[in-house]
Short mmCIF file of C-alpha atoms in Angstrom, two decimals:
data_model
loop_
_atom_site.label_atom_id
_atom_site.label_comp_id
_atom_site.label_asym_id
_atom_site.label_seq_id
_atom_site.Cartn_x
_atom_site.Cartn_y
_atom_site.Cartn_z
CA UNK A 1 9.25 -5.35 -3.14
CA UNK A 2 11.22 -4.54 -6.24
CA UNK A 3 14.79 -3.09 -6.69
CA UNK A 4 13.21 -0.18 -8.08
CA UNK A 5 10.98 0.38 -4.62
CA UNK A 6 14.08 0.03 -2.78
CA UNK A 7 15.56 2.55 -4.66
CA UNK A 8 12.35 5.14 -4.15
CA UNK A 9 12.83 4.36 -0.68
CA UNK A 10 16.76 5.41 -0.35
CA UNK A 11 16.38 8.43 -2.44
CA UNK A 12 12.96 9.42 0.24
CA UNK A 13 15.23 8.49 3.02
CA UNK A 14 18.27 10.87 1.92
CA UNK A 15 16.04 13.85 1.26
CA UNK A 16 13.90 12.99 4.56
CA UNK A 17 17.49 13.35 6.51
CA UNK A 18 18.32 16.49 5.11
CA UNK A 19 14.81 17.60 6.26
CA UNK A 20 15.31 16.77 9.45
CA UNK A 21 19.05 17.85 9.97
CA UNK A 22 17.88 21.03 8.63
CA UNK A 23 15.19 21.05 11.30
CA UNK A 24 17.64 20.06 13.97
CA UNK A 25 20.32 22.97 13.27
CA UNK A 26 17.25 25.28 13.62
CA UNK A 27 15.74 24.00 16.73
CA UNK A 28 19.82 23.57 18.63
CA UNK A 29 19.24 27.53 19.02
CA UNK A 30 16.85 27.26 22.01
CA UNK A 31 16.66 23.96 22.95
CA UNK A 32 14.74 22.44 25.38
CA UNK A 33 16.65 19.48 27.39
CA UNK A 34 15.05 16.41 30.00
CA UNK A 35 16.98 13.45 31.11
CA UNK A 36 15.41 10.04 30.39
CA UNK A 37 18.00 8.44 32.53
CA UNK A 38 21.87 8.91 33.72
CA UNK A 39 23.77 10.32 31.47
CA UNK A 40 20.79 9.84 28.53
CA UNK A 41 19.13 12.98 27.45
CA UNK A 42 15.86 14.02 25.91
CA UNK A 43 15.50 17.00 23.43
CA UNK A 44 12.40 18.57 22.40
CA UNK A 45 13.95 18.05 18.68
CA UNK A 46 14.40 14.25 19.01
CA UNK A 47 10.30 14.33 19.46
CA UNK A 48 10.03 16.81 16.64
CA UNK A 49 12.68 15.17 14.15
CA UNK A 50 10.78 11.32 14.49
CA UNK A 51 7.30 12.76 14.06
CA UNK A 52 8.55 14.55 10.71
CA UNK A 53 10.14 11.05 9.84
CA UNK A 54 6.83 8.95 10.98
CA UNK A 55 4.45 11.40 8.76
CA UNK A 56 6.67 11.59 5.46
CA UNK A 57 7.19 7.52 5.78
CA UNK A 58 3.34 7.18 5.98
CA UNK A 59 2.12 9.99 3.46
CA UNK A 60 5.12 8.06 1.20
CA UNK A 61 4.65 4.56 1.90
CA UNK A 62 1.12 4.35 4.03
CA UNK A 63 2.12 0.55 4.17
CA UNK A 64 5.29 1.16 5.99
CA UNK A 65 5.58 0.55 9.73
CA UNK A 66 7.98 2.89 11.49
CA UNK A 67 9.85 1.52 15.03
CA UNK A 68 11.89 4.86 16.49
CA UNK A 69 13.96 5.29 19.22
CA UNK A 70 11.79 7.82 20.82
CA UNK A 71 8.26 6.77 20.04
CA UNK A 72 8.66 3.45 19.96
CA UNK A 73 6.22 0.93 17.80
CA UNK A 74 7.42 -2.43 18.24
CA UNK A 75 4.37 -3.36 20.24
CA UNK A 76 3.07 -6.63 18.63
CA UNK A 77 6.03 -6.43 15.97
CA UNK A 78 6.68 -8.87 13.38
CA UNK A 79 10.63 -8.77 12.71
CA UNK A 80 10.49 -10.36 9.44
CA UNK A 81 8.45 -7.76 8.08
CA UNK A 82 9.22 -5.01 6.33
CA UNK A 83 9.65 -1.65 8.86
CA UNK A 84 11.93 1.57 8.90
CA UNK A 85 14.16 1.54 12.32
CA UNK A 86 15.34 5.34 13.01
CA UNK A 87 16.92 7.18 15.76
CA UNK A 88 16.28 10.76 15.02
CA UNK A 89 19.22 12.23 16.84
CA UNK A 90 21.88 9.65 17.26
CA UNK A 91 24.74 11.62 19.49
CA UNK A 92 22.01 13.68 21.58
CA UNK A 93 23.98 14.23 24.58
CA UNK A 94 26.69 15.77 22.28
CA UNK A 95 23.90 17.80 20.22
CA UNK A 96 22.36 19.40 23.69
CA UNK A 97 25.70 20.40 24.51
CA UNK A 98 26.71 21.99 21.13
CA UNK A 99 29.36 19.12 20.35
CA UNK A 100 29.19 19.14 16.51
CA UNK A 101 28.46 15.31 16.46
CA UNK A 102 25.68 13.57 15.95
CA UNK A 103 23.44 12.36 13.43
CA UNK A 104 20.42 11.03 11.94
CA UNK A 105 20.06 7.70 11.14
CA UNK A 106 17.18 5.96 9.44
CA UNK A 107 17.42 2.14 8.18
CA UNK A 108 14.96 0.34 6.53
CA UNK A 109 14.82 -4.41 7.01
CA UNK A 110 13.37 -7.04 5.28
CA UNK A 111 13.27 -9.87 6.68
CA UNK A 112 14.96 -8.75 9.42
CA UNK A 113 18.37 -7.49 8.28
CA UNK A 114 18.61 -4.29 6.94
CA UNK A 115 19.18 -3.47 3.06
CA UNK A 116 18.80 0.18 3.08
CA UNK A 117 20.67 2.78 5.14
CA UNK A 118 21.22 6.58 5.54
CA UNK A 119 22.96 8.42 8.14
CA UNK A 120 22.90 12.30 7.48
CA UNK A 121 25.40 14.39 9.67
CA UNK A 122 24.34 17.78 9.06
CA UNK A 123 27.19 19.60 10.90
CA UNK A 124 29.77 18.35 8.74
CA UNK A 125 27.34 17.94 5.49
CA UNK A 126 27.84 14.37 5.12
CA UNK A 127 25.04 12.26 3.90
CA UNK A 128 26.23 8.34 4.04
CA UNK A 129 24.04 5.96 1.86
CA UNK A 130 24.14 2.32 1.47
CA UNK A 131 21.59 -0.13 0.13
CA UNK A 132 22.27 -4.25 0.26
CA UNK A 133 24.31 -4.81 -2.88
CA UNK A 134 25.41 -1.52 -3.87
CA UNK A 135 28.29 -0.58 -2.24
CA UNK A 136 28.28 2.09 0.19
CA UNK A 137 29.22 5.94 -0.37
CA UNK A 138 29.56 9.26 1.23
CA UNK A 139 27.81 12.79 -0.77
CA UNK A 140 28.01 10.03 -3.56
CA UNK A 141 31.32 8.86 -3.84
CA UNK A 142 32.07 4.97 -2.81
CA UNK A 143 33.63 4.62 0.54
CA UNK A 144 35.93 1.73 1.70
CA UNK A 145 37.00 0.40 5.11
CA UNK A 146 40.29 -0.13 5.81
CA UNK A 147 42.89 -2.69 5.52
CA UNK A 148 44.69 -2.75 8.61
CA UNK A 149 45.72 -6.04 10.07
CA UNK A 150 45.08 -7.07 13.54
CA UNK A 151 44.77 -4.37 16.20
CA UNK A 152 48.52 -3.61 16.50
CA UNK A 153 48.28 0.14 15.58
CA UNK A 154 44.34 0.22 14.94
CA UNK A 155 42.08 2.79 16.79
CA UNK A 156 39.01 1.40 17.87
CA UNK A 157 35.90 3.15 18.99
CA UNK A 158 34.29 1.82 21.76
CA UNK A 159 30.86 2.67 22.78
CA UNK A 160 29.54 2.79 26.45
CA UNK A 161 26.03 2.22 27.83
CA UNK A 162 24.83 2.93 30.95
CA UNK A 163 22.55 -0.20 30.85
CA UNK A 164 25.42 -2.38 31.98
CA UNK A 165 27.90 -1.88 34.55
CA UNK A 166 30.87 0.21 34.01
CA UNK A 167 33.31 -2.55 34.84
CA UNK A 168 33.38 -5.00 31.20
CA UNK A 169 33.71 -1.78 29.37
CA UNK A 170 36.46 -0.72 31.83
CA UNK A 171 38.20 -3.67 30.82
CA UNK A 172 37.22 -3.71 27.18
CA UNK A 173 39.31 -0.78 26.97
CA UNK A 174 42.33 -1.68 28.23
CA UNK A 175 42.13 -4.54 26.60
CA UNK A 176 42.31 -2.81 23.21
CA UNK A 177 45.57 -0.70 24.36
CA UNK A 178 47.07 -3.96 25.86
CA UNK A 179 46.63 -4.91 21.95
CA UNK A 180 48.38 -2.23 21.03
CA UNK A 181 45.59 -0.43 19.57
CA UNK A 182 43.89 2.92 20.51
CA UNK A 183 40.56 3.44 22.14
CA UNK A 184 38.60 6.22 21.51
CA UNK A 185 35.11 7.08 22.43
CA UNK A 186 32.65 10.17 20.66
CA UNK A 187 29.35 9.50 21.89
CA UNK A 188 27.62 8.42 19.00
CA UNK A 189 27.95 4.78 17.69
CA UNK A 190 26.00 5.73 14.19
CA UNK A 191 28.43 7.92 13.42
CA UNK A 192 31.43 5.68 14.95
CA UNK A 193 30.17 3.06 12.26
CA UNK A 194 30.33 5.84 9.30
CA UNK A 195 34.14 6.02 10.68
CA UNK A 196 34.51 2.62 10.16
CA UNK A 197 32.89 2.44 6.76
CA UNK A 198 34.72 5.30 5.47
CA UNK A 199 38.15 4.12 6.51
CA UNK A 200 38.83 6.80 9.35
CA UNK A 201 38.92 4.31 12.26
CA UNK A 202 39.32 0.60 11.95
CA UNK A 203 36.75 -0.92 14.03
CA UNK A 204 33.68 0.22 16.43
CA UNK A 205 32.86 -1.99 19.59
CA UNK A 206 30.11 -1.61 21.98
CA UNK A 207 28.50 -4.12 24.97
CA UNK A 208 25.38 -3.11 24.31
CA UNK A 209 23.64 -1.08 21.48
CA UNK A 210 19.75 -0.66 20.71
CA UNK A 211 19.08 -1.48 16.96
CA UNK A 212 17.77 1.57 16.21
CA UNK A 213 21.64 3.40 16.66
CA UNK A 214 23.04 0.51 13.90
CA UNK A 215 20.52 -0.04 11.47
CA UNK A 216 21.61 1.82 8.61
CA UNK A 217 25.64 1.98 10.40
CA UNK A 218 26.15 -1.73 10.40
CA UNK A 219 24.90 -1.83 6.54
CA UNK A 220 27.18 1.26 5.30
CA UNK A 221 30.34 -1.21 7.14
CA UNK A 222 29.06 -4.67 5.40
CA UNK A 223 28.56 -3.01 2.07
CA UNK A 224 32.23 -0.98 2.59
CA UNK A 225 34.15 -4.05 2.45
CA UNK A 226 33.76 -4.26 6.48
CA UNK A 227 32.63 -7.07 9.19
CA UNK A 228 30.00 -6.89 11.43
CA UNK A 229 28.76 -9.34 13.94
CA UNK A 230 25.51 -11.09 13.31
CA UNK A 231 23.43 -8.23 15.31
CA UNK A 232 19.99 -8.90 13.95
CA UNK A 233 18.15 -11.54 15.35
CA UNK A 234 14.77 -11.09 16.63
CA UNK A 235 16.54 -10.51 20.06
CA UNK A 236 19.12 -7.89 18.79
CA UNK A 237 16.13 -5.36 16.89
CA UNK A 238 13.50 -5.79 20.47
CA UNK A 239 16.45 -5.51 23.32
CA UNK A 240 19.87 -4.73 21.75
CA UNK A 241 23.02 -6.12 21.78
CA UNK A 242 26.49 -7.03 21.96
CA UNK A 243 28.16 -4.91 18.41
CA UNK A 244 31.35 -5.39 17.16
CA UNK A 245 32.20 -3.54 13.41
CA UNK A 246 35.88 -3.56 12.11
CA UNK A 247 37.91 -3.82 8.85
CA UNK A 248 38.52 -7.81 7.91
CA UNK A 249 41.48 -7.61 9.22
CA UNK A 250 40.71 -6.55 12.61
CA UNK A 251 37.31 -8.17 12.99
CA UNK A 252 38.46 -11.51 14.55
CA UNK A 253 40.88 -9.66 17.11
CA UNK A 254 38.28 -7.59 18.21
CA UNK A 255 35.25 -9.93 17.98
CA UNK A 256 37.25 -12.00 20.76
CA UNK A 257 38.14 -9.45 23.04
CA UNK A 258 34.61 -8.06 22.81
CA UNK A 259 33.01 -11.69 23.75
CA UNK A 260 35.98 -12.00 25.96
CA UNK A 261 34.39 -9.33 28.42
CA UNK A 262 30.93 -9.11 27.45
#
């Protein structure tokens, strides 16, 4: 695959998000809401919004294997293919509740790491883009991380799963104020990783993340001057993992204290 089809598939992927943000707005106004587990909810527009993804990818790019959140597709999966990873409504508790946060968020690997990502929030009209190389921006203007040292003073966002016990992340926490940093949580670790990217919050941690939430996040953080933890293995992309995101100078601190109660 050439630069060139790389760049075909980033400018599909940004209008594809606007698509489906625009599709989201309009179906928030009678929404239809299941759970799929404690405290992990089901709309009828995280169905709608990865079909519309799955059927532009293969009228675009017939070749292209699609793995989502919802509908799955890594049945017999070869990681070092090529293959678009997307979570059509990262944030979904927030977005059945009318909290304006939450996103799409559709990443494309080769080789198992991803070189193209786009995460589209459409209440705030913020398209981040990033492809392996690049540089990373936001509506088309570069972004940067931060360069805050240690995590003295940083603020932190730290994810929480249901999947594991409540206890690590418990402690996770207070391990970041015992730092002297400042823990925040928003519910939606795509978005926490735009935060990082774009130099609003110095580092995102989480015990356990699916790949299909960091994708594209974990690129826009690399190629914005950021860390990130060596997530994709063939383990991290089928089960998920332990995530840790930060400016350089916060990475190490946190990277230990995340492994420290993981």
């Amino acid at each position: 695959m050439t630069t060139q089809d790389l760049h075909a598939r980033l400018q599909f992927a940004q209008d594809l998000a606007r698509q489906c943000g625009a599709l989201a707005l309009k179906e928030s106004l009678a929404l239809q809401v299941s759970a799929k587990g404690a405290h992990d909810v089901l709309t009828q527009t995280d169905l709608a919004v990865e079909a519309k993804i799955r059927d532009a990818v293969a009228q675009a790019f017939p070749q292209d294997r699609v793995v989502g959140e919802e509908m799955g597709g890594q049945e017999g999966l070869d990681v070092l293919q090529d293959f678009w990873l997307v979570d059509p409504i990262d944030g979904t508790a927030n977005y059945a509740t009318g909290i304006p946060r939450w996103c799409i968020s559709i990443g494309f690997l080769r080789g198992g790491q991803p070189v193209l990502g786009v995460i589209f929030d459409p209440t705030q009209n913020r398209m981040y883009a990033a492809l392996q190389g690049a540089g990373a921006t936001l509506n088309g203007e570069p972004i940067r991380a931060r360069t805050t040292r240690g995590l003295a003073g940083a603020t932190i966002e730290m994810g929480w799963s249901a999947r594991l016990p409540s206890a690590p992340y418990v402690d996770a926490v207070a391990a970041v104020f015992t730092s002297g940093g400042q823990a925040v949580r928003r519910g939606s670790g795509a978005l926490g990783l735009c935060d990082v990217a774009a130099g609003r919050i110095d580092g995102y941690g989480e015990l356990h993340i699916n790949a299909w939430d960091c994708a594209a996040g974990n690129l826009l953080v690399l190629e914005a001057g950021g860390r990130v933890n060596d997530f994709f293995t063939p383990q991290g992309i089928r089960q998920g993992g332990l995530l840790v995101a930060a400016a350089h100078g916060v990475y190490d601190e946190l990277h230990v204290l995340m492994q420290t109660n993981h």
